[in-house]
PDB file of C-alpha atoms in Angstrom:
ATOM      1  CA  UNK Q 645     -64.795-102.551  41.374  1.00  0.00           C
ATOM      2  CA  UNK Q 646     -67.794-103.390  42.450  1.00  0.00           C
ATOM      3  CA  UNK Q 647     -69.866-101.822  45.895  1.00  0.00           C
ATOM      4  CA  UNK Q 648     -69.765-105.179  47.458  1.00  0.00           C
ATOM      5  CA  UNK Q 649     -66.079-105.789  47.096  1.00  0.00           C
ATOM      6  CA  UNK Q 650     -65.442-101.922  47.579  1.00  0.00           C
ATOM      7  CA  UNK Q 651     -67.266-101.783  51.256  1.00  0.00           C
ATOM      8  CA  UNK Q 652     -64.407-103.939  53.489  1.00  0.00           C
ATOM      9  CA  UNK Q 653     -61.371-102.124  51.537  1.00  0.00           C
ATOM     10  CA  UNK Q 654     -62.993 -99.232  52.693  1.00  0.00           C
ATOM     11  CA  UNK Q 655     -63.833-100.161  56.142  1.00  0.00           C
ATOM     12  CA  UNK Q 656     -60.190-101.362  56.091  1.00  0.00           C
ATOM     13  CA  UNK Q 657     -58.748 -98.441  55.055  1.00  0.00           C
ATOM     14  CA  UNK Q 658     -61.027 -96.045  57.323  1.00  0.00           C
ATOM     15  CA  UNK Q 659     -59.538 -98.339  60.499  1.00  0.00           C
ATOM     16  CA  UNK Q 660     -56.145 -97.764  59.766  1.00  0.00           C
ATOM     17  CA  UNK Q 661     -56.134 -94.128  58.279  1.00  0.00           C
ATOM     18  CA  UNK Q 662     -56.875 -91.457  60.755  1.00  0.00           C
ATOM     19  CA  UNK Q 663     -57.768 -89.158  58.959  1.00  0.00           C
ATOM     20  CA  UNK Q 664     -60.079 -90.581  56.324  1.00  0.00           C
ATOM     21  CA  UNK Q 665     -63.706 -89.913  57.885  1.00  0.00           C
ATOM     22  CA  UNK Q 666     -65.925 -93.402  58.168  1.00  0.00           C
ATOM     23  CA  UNK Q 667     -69.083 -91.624  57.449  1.00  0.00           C
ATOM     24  CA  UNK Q 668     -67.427 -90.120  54.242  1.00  0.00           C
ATOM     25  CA  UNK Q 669     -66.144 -93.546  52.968  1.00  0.00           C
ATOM     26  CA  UNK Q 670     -69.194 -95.282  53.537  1.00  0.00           C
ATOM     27  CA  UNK Q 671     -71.217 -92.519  51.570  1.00  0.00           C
ATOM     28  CA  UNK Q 672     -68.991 -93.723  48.789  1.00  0.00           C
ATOM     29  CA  UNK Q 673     -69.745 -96.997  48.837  1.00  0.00           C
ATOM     30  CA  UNK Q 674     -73.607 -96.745  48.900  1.00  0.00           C
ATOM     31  CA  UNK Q 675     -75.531 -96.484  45.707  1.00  0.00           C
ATOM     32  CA  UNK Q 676     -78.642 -94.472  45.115  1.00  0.00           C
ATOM     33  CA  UNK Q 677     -80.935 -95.817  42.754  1.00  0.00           C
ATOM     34  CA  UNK Q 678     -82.512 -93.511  39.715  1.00  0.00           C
ATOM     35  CA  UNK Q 679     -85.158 -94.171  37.872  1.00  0.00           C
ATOM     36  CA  UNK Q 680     -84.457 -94.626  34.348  1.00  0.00           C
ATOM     37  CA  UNK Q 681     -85.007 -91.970  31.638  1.00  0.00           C
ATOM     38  CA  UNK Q 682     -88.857 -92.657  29.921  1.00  0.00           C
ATOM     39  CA  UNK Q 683     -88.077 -94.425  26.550  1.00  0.00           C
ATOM     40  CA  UNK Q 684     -88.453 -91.730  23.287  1.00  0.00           C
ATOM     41  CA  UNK Q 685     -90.829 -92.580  20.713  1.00  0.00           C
ATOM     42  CA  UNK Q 686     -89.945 -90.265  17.722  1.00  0.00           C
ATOM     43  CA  UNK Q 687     -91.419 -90.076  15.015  1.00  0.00           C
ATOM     44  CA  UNK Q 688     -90.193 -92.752  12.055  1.00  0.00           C
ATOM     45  CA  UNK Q 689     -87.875 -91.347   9.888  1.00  0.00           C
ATOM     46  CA  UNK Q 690     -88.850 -90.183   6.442  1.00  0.00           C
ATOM     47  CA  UNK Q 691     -87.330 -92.824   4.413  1.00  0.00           C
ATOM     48  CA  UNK Q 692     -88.735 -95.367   6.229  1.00  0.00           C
ATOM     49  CA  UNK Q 693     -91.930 -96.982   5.467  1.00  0.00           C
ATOM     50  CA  UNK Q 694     -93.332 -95.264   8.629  1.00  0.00           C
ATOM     51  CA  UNK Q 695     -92.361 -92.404   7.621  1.00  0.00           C
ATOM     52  CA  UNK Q 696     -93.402 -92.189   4.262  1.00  0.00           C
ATOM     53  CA  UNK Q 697     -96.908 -93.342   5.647  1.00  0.00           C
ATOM     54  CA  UNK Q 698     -96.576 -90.323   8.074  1.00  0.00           C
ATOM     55  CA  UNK Q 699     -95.809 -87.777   5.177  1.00  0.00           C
ATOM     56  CA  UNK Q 700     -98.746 -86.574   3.775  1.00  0.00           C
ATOM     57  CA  UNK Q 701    -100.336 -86.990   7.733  1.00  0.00           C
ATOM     58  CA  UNK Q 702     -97.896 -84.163   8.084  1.00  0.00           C
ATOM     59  CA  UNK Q 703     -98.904 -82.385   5.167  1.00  0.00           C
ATOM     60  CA  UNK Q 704    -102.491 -82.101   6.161  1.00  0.00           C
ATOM     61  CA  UNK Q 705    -101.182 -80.530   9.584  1.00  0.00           C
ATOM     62  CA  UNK Q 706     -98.607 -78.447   8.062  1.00  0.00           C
ATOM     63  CA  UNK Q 707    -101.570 -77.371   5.794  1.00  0.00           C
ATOM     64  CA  UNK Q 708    -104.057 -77.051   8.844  1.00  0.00           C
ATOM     65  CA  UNK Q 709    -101.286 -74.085  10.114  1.00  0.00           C
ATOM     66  CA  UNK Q 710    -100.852 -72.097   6.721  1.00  0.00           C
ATOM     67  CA  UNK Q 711    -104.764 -72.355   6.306  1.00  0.00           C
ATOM     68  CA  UNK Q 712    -103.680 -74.241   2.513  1.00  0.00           C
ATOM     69  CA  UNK Q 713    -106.932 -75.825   1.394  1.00  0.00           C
ATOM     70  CA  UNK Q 714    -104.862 -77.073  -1.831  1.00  0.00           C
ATOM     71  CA  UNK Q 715    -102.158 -78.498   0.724  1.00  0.00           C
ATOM     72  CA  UNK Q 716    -105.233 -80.855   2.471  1.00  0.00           C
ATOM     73  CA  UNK Q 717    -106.232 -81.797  -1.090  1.00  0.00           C
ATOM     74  CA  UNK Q 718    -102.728 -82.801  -2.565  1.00  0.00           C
ATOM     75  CA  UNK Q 719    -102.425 -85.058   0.444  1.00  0.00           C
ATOM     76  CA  UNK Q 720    -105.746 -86.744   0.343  1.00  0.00           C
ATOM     77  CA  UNK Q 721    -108.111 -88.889  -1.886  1.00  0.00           C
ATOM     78  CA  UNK Q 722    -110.925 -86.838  -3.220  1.00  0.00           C
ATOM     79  CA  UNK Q 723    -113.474 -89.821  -2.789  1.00  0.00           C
ATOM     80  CA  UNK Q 724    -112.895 -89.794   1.292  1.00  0.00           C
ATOM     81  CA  UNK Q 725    -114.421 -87.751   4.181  1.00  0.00           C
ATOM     82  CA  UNK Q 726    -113.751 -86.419   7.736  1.00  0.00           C
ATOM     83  CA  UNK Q 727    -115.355 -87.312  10.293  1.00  0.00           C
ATOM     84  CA  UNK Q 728    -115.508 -85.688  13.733  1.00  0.00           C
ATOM     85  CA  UNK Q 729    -117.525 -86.809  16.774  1.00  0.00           C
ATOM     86  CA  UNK Q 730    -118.009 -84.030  18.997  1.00  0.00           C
ATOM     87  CA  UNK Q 731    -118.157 -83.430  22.679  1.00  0.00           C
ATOM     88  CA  UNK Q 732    -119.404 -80.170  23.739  1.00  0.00           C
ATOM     89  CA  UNK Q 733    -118.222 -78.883  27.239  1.00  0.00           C
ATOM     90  CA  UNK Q 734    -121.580 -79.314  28.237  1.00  0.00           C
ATOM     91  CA  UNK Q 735    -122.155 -82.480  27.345  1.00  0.00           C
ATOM     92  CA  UNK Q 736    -124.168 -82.465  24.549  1.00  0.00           C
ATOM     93  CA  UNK Q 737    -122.713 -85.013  21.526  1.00  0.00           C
ATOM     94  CA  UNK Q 738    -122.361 -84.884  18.091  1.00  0.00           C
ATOM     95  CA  UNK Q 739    -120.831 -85.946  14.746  1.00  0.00           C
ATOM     96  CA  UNK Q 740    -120.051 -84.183  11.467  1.00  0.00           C
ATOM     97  CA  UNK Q 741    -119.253 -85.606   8.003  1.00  0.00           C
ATOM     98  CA  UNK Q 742    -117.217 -83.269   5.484  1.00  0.00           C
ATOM     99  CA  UNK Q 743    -115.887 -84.098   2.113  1.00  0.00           C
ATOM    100  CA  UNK Q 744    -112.229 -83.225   1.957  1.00  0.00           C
ATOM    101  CA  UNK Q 745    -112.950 -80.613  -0.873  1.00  0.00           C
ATOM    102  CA  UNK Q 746    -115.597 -79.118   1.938  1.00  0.00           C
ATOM    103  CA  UNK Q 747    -113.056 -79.380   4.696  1.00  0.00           C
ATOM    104  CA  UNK Q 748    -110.177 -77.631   2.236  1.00  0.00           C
ATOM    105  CA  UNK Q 749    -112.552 -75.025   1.686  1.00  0.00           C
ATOM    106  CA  UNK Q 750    -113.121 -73.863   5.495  1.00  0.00           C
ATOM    107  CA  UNK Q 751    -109.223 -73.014   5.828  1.00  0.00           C
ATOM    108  CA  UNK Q 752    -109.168 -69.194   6.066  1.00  0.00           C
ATOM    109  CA  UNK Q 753    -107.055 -67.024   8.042  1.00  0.00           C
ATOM    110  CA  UNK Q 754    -108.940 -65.661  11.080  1.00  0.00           C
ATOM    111  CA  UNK Q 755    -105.915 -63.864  12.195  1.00  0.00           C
ATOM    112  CA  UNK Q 756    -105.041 -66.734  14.861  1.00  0.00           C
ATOM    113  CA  UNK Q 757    -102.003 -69.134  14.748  1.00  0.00           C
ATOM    114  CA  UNK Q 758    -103.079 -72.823  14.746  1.00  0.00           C
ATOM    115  CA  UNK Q 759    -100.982 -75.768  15.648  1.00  0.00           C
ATOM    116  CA  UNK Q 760    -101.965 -79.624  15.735  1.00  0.00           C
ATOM    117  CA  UNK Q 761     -99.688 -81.669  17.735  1.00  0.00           C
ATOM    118  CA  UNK Q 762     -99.589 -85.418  17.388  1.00  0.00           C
ATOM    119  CA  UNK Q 763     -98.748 -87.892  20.361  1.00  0.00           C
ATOM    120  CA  UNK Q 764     -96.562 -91.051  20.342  1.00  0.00           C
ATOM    121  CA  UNK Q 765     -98.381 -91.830  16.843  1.00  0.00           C
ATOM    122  CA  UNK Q 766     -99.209 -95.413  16.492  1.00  0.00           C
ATOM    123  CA  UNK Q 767     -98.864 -96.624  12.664  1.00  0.00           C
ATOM    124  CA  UNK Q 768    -100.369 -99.374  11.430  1.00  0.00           C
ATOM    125  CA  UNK Q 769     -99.251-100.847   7.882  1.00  0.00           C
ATOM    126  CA  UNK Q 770    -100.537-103.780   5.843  1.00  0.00           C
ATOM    127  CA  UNK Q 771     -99.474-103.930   2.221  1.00  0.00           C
ATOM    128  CA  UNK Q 772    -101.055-100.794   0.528  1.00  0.00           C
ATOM    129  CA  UNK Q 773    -103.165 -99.958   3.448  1.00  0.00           C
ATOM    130  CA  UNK Q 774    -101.813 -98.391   6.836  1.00  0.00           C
ATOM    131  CA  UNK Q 775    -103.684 -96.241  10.042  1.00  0.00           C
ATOM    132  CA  UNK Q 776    -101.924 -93.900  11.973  1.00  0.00           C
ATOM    133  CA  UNK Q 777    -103.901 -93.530  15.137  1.00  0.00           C
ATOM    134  CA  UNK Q 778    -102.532 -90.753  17.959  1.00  0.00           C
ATOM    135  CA  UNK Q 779    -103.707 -88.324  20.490  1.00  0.00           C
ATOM    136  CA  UNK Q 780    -103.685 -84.622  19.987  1.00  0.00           C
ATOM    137  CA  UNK Q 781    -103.819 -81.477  20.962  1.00  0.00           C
ATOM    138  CA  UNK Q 782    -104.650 -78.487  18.645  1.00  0.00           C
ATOM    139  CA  UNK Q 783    -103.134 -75.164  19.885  1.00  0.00           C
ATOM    140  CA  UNK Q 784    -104.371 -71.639  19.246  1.00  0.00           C
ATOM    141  CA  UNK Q 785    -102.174 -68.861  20.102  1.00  0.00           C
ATOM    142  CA  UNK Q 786    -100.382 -71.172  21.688  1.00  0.00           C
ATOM    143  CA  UNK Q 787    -102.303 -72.416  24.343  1.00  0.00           C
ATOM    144  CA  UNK Q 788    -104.738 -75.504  24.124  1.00  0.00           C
ATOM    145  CA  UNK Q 789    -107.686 -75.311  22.147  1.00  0.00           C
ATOM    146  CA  UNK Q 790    -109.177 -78.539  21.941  1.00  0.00           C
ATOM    147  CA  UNK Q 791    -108.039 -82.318  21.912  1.00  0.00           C
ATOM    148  CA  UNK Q 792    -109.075 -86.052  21.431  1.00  0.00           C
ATOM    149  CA  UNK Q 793    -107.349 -88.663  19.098  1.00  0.00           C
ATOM    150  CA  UNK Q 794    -106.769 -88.524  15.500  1.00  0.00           C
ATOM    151  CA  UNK Q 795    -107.573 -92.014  13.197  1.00  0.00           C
ATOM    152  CA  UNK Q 796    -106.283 -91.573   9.895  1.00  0.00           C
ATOM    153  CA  UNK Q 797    -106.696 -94.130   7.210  1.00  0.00           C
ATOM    154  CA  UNK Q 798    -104.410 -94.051   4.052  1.00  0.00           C
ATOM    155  CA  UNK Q 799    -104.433 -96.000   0.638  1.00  0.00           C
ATOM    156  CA  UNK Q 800    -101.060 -96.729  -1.362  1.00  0.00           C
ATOM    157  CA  UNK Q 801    -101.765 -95.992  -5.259  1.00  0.00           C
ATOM    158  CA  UNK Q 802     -98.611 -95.862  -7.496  1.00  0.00           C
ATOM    159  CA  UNK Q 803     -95.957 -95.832  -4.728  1.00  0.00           C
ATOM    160  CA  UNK Q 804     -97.551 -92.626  -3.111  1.00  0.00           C
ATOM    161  CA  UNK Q 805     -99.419 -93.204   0.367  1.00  0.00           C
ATOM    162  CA  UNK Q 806    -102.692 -90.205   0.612  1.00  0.00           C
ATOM    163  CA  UNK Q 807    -105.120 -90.026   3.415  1.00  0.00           C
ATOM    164  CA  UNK Q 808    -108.568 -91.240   2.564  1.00  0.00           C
ATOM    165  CA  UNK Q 809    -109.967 -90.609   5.953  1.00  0.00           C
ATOM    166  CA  UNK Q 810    -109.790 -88.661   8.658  1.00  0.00           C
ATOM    167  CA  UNK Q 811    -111.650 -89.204  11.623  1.00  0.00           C
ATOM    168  CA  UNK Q 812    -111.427 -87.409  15.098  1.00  0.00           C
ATOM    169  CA  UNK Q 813    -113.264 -86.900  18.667  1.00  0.00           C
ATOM    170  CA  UNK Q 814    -112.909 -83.507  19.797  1.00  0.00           C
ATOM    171  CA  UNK Q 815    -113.290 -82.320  23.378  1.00  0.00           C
ATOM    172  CA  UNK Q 816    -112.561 -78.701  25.202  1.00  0.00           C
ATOM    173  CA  UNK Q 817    -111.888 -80.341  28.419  1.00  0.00           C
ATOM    174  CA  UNK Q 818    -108.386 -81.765  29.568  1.00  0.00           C
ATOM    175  CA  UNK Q 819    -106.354 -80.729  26.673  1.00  0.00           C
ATOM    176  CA  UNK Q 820    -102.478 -80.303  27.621  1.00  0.00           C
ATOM    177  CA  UNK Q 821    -100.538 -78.893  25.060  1.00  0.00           C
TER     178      UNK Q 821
END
């Protein structure tokens, strides 16, 4: 039953029942209003196109963690670069150009634990080509190291999607992890 139609039965039935309390019954027939739950935005699932364009993104992360140079270059094309424009925390600008070969070969333990987490990843697919563009945050010990937004361009060749490019702004300021 609706609250409209509810309210006068109720009123009714307050006036002629003693003992039911007014205040009580008209509690009942108010409605609070609540603000709906924000919407999710997982991740695609693997077998999806999505997905499958998000798999070797993943890889390189996973990679970035266990300090696997060879995981960065099974999930990338040798012929592409990284690319990171820099923001120092005092202001001063800059940007770097690796090969991924040169980037692979930088991943050593240093006896921290390093974690890259994506944001609400937006994907980007058009026939063999597809861009996965997201915010991040990159955790060390777990608290919040630096952040910016990721770009990452991939290539289909043979069914397979790898990352070609990476490119990235990096800042020390308002990370949230």
């Amino acid at each position: 039953m609706e609250t409209m139609m509810m309210l006068p039965f109720l009123l009714a039935l307050a006036q002629t029942t003693p003992v039911a309390p007014l205040p009580f019954l008209l509690a009942l027939a108010q409605t609070t209003p609540v603000a709906p739950l924000p919407r999710a935005t997982p991740l695609p699932p693997p077998t999806s196109e999505e997905g499958q364009v998000m798999a070797p993104v993943t890889a390189i992360l996973k990679a970035l963690e266990t300090n696997n140079g060879g995981a960065v270059l099974a999930a990338t094309r040798p012929e592409g670069v990284v690319a990171v424009a820099l923001e120092a925390p005092d202001g001063r600008r800059g940007v770097r150009h690796l090969s991924w070969s040169d980037f692979a070969s930088r991943l050593k333990p240093d006896g921290n634990r390093y974690e890259e987490r994506l944001f609400d990843p937006a994907i980007e697919i058009d026939g063999d080509v597809a861009f996965v563009w997201a915010r991040y945050t990159v955790m060390k010990n777990g608290a919040p190291e630096h952040c910016g937004y990721d770009l990452f361009d991939l290539v289909r060749e043979g069914g397979a999607w790898k990352v070609l490019n990476v490119t990235w702004s990096q800042r020390t300021t308002g990370c949230q992890g």
